[in-house]
Amino acid sequence: RRRAGGDRARARRVSRVLALDYGSARCGVAVSDPTGTLATPLDAVTRANTRRGLDRLATVVRETGAERVVVGLPLSLSGRDSAQTEEARAFAARLAQRLGEGIPVELYDERFTTRIAQRSGGSRASEDSRAAAVLLEDWLAAHGGHAAE
């Protein structure tokens, strides 16, 4: 019986994470599998920072069962903020407000994700969503695949 309880506790710690590669025109989207091992690109969302775009992202969060959202933070190569960084921060704040307290939204350094996605090619998913998948893979590796950390 103890083992079954341990399995349930372990299952609670591992959950789906949604990653977003935000852009004012298109927002790349990727989701992890429940084990926090794989990142799968999904359809990009156009104009994500509009009411319709935020509603679409809220629907994606609900449909995928994501328990956390990671938004790429486009820092400059030196690690400093830029105009794009400020826009991503504002978007993440709006999304967090739209999703409510039950779904944490965090920012994560996305330097080089687009370049890596461009090199990977071969996928039918948009480059934006491939970049979101690269971002998510990096986040999962840094967090041991656990959304609760």
mmCIF file of C-alpha atoms in Angstrom:
data_model
loop_
_atom_site.group_PDB
_atom_site.id
_atom_site.type_symbol
_atom_site.label_atom_id
_atom_site.label_comp_id
_atom_site.label_asym_id
_atom_site.label_seq_id
_atom_site.Cartn_x
_atom_site.Cartn_y
_atom_site.Cartn_z
ATOM 1 C CA ARG A 1 0.000 0.000 0.000
ATOM 2 C CA ARG A 2 2.807 2.401 0.716
ATOM 3 C CA ARG A 3 4.140 1.946 -2.779
ATOM 4 C CA ALA A 4 0.814 2.922 -4.365
ATOM 5 C CA GLY A 5 0.788 6.136 -2.308
ATOM 6 C CA GLY A 6 4.355 6.858 -3.407
ATOM 7 C CA ASP A 7 3.365 6.394 -7.035
ATOM 8 C CA ARG A 8 0.490 8.851 -6.586
ATOM 9 C CA ALA A 9 2.810 11.389 -4.939
ATOM 10 C CA ARG A 10 5.279 11.030 -7.791
ATOM 11 C CA ALA A 11 2.484 11.443 -10.348
ATOM 12 C CA ARG A 12 1.440 14.712 -8.697
ATOM 13 C CA ARG A 13 4.945 16.173 -9.060
ATOM 14 C CA VAL A 14 5.166 15.527 -12.779
ATOM 15 C CA SER A 15 2.813 17.457 -15.018
ATOM 16 C CA ARG A 16 2.535 19.045 -18.414
ATOM 17 C CA VAL A 17 4.277 22.326 -19.079
ATOM 18 C CA LEU A 18 3.379 24.685 -21.933
ATOM 19 C CA ALA A 19 6.150 26.826 -23.447
ATOM 20 C CA LEU A 20 5.575 29.970 -25.493
ATOM 21 C CA ASP A 21 7.989 31.683 -27.853
ATOM 22 C CA TYR A 22 6.261 35.060 -27.861
ATOM 23 C CA GLY A 23 6.234 37.328 -30.866
ATOM 24 C CA SER A 24 3.793 40.153 -31.592
ATOM 25 C CA ALA A 25 2.678 38.495 -34.858
ATOM 26 C CA ARG A 26 2.944 34.800 -33.890
ATOM 27 C CA CYS A 27 3.496 32.942 -30.663
ATOM 28 C CA GLY A 28 5.142 29.550 -30.898
ATOM 29 C CA VAL A 29 3.621 26.893 -28.639
ATOM 30 C CA ALA A 30 4.981 23.585 -27.359
ATOM 31 C CA VAL A 31 3.819 21.190 -24.644
ATOM 32 C CA SER A 32 5.630 18.570 -22.607
ATOM 33 C CA ASP A 33 4.455 15.027 -22.167
ATOM 34 C CA PRO A 34 3.188 14.179 -18.649
ATOM 35 C CA THR A 35 6.587 12.772 -17.657
ATOM 36 C CA GLY A 36 8.387 16.022 -18.486
ATOM 37 C CA THR A 37 10.619 14.237 -20.981
ATOM 38 C CA LEU A 38 9.443 15.278 -24.457
ATOM 39 C CA ALA A 39 8.521 18.658 -25.917
ATOM 40 C CA THR A 40 6.076 18.666 -28.827
ATOM 41 C CA PRO A 41 5.476 21.738 -31.019
ATOM 42 C CA LEU A 42 1.815 22.721 -31.457
ATOM 43 C CA ASP A 43 0.156 25.196 -33.818
ATOM 44 C CA ALA A 44 1.373 28.750 -33.332
ATOM 45 C CA VAL A 45 -1.135 31.338 -32.068
ATOM 46 C CA THR A 46 -1.421 34.553 -34.055
ATOM 47 C CA ARG A 47 -1.521 37.894 -32.260
ATOM 48 C CA ALA A 48 -1.269 36.241 -28.866
ATOM 49 C CA ASN A 49 -1.324 39.517 -26.936
ATOM 50 C CA THR A 50 -4.886 40.356 -28.063
ATOM 51 C CA ARG A 51 -7.995 39.275 -26.161
ATOM 52 C CA ARG A 52 -8.673 36.594 -28.795
ATOM 53 C CA GLY A 53 -5.055 35.387 -28.663
ATOM 54 C CA LEU A 54 -5.047 35.209 -24.855
ATOM 55 C CA ASP A 55 -8.353 33.323 -24.958
ATOM 56 C CA ARG A 56 -6.859 30.859 -27.457
ATOM 57 C CA LEU A 57 -3.836 30.299 -25.214
ATOM 58 C CA ALA A 58 -6.104 29.758 -22.193
ATOM 59 C CA THR A 59 -7.936 27.123 -24.260
ATOM 60 C CA VAL A 60 -4.649 25.429 -25.181
ATOM 61 C CA VAL A 61 -3.645 25.365 -21.497
ATOM 62 C CA ARG A 62 -6.974 23.757 -20.597
ATOM 63 C CA GLU A 63 -6.978 21.271 -23.501
ATOM 64 C CA THR A 64 -3.406 20.096 -22.879
ATOM 65 C CA GLY A 65 -3.810 19.956 -19.106
ATOM 66 C CA ALA A 66 -0.756 22.193 -18.641
ATOM 67 C CA GLU A 67 -0.117 23.138 -15.032
ATOM 68 C CA ARG A 68 2.592 25.717 -15.756
ATOM 69 C CA VAL A 69 3.397 28.089 -18.613
ATOM 70 C CA VAL A 70 6.947 29.106 -19.489
ATOM 71 C CA VAL A 71 7.322 32.235 -21.640
ATOM 72 C CA GLY A 72 10.598 32.788 -23.450
ATOM 73 C CA LEU A 73 12.441 35.912 -22.324
ATOM 74 C CA PRO A 74 14.392 37.382 -25.260
ATOM 75 C CA LEU A 75 17.401 38.806 -23.459
ATOM 76 C CA SER A 76 20.160 40.426 -25.493
ATOM 77 C CA LEU A 77 23.335 38.387 -26.005
ATOM 78 C CA SER A 78 24.878 40.293 -23.080
ATOM 79 C CA GLY A 79 21.933 39.245 -20.881
ATOM 80 C CA ARG A 80 20.379 42.698 -20.740
ATOM 81 C CA ASP A 81 16.767 43.676 -21.338
ATOM 82 C CA SER A 82 15.657 45.106 -24.671
ATOM 83 C CA ALA A 83 12.401 46.435 -26.089
ATOM 84 C CA GLN A 84 11.433 42.838 -26.964
ATOM 85 C CA THR A 85 12.192 41.765 -23.398
ATOM 86 C CA GLU A 86 9.830 44.402 -22.010
ATOM 87 C CA GLU A 87 7.127 43.296 -24.464
ATOM 88 C CA ALA A 88 7.549 39.637 -23.419
ATOM 89 C CA ARG A 89 7.353 40.588 -19.728
ATOM 90 C CA ALA A 90 4.138 42.564 -20.336
ATOM 91 C CA PHE A 91 2.667 39.654 -22.335
ATOM 92 C CA ALA A 92 3.527 37.167 -19.565
ATOM 93 C CA ALA A 93 1.833 39.430 -17.005
ATOM 94 C CA ARG A 94 -1.325 39.679 -19.127
ATOM 95 C CA LEU A 95 -1.365 35.922 -19.671
ATOM 96 C CA ALA A 96 -0.904 35.264 -15.944
ATOM 97 C CA GLN A 97 -3.837 37.567 -15.219
ATOM 98 C CA ARG A 98 -5.962 35.783 -17.855
ATOM 99 C CA LEU A 99 -5.088 32.294 -16.537
ATOM 100 C CA GLY A 100 -5.490 33.145 -12.849
ATOM 101 C CA GLU A 101 -3.560 31.949 -9.835
ATOM 102 C CA GLY A 102 -3.947 28.226 -10.553
ATOM 103 C CA ILE A 103 -1.511 28.245 -13.479
ATOM 104 C CA PRO A 104 1.901 29.782 -12.767
ATOM 105 C CA VAL A 105 3.476 31.757 -15.633
ATOM 106 C CA GLU A 106 7.228 32.175 -15.553
ATOM 107 C CA LEU A 107 9.825 33.754 -17.792
ATOM 108 C CA TYR A 108 12.830 31.767 -18.997
ATOM 109 C CA ASP A 109 15.889 32.869 -20.978
ATOM 110 C CA GLU A 110 15.309 32.022 -24.631
ATOM 111 C CA ARG A 111 18.579 33.222 -26.155
ATOM 112 C CA PHE A 112 19.528 31.042 -29.146
ATOM 113 C CA THR A 113 16.262 29.045 -29.267
ATOM 114 C CA THR A 114 15.184 30.522 -32.621
ATOM 115 C CA ARG A 115 18.623 29.913 -34.121
ATOM 116 C CA ILE A 116 18.606 26.300 -32.895
ATOM 117 C CA ALA A 117 15.060 25.836 -34.254
ATOM 118 C CA GLN A 118 16.139 27.214 -37.652
ATOM 119 C CA ARG A 119 18.956 24.663 -37.793
ATOM 120 C CA SER A 120 16.737 21.754 -36.755
ATOM 121 C CA GLY A 121 14.300 22.225 -39.645
ATOM 122 C CA GLY A 122 12.509 19.222 -41.028
ATOM 123 C CA SER A 123 9.409 19.681 -38.906
ATOM 124 C CA ARG A 124 6.024 20.657 -40.267
ATOM 125 C CA ALA A 125 5.441 22.784 -37.153
ATOM 126 C CA SER A 126 6.174 26.448 -37.515
ATOM 127 C CA GLU A 127 9.630 27.724 -36.736
ATOM 128 C CA ASP A 128 8.075 29.641 -33.827
ATOM 129 C CA SER A 129 6.696 26.451 -32.287
ATOM 130 C CA ARG A 130 9.985 24.614 -32.901
ATOM 131 C CA ALA A 131 11.661 27.466 -30.995
ATOM 132 C CA ALA A 132 9.093 26.992 -28.197
ATOM 133 C CA ALA A 133 9.950 23.263 -28.140
ATOM 134 C CA VAL A 134 13.679 24.059 -27.849
ATOM 135 C CA LEU A 135 12.889 26.495 -25.027
ATOM 136 C CA LEU A 136 10.786 23.835 -23.277
ATOM 137 C CA GLU A 137 13.463 21.151 -23.661
ATOM 138 C CA ASP A 138 15.982 23.531 -22.081
ATOM 139 C CA TRP A 139 13.574 24.401 -19.243
ATOM 140 C CA LEU A 140 12.756 20.721 -18.614
ATOM 141 C CA ALA A 141 16.459 19.840 -18.493
ATOM 142 C CA ALA A 142 17.134 22.663 -16.023
ATOM 143 C CA HIS A 143 14.214 21.608 -13.827
ATOM 144 C CA GLY A 144 14.658 17.855 -14.014
ATOM 145 C CA GLY A 145 11.388 17.534 -15.921
ATOM 146 C CA HIS A 146 9.361 18.546 -12.875
ATOM 147 C CA ALA A 147 6.833 21.354 -13.226
ATOM 148 C CA ALA A 148 6.412 21.635 -9.475
ATOM 149 C CA GLU A 149 9.967 22.849 -8.847
#
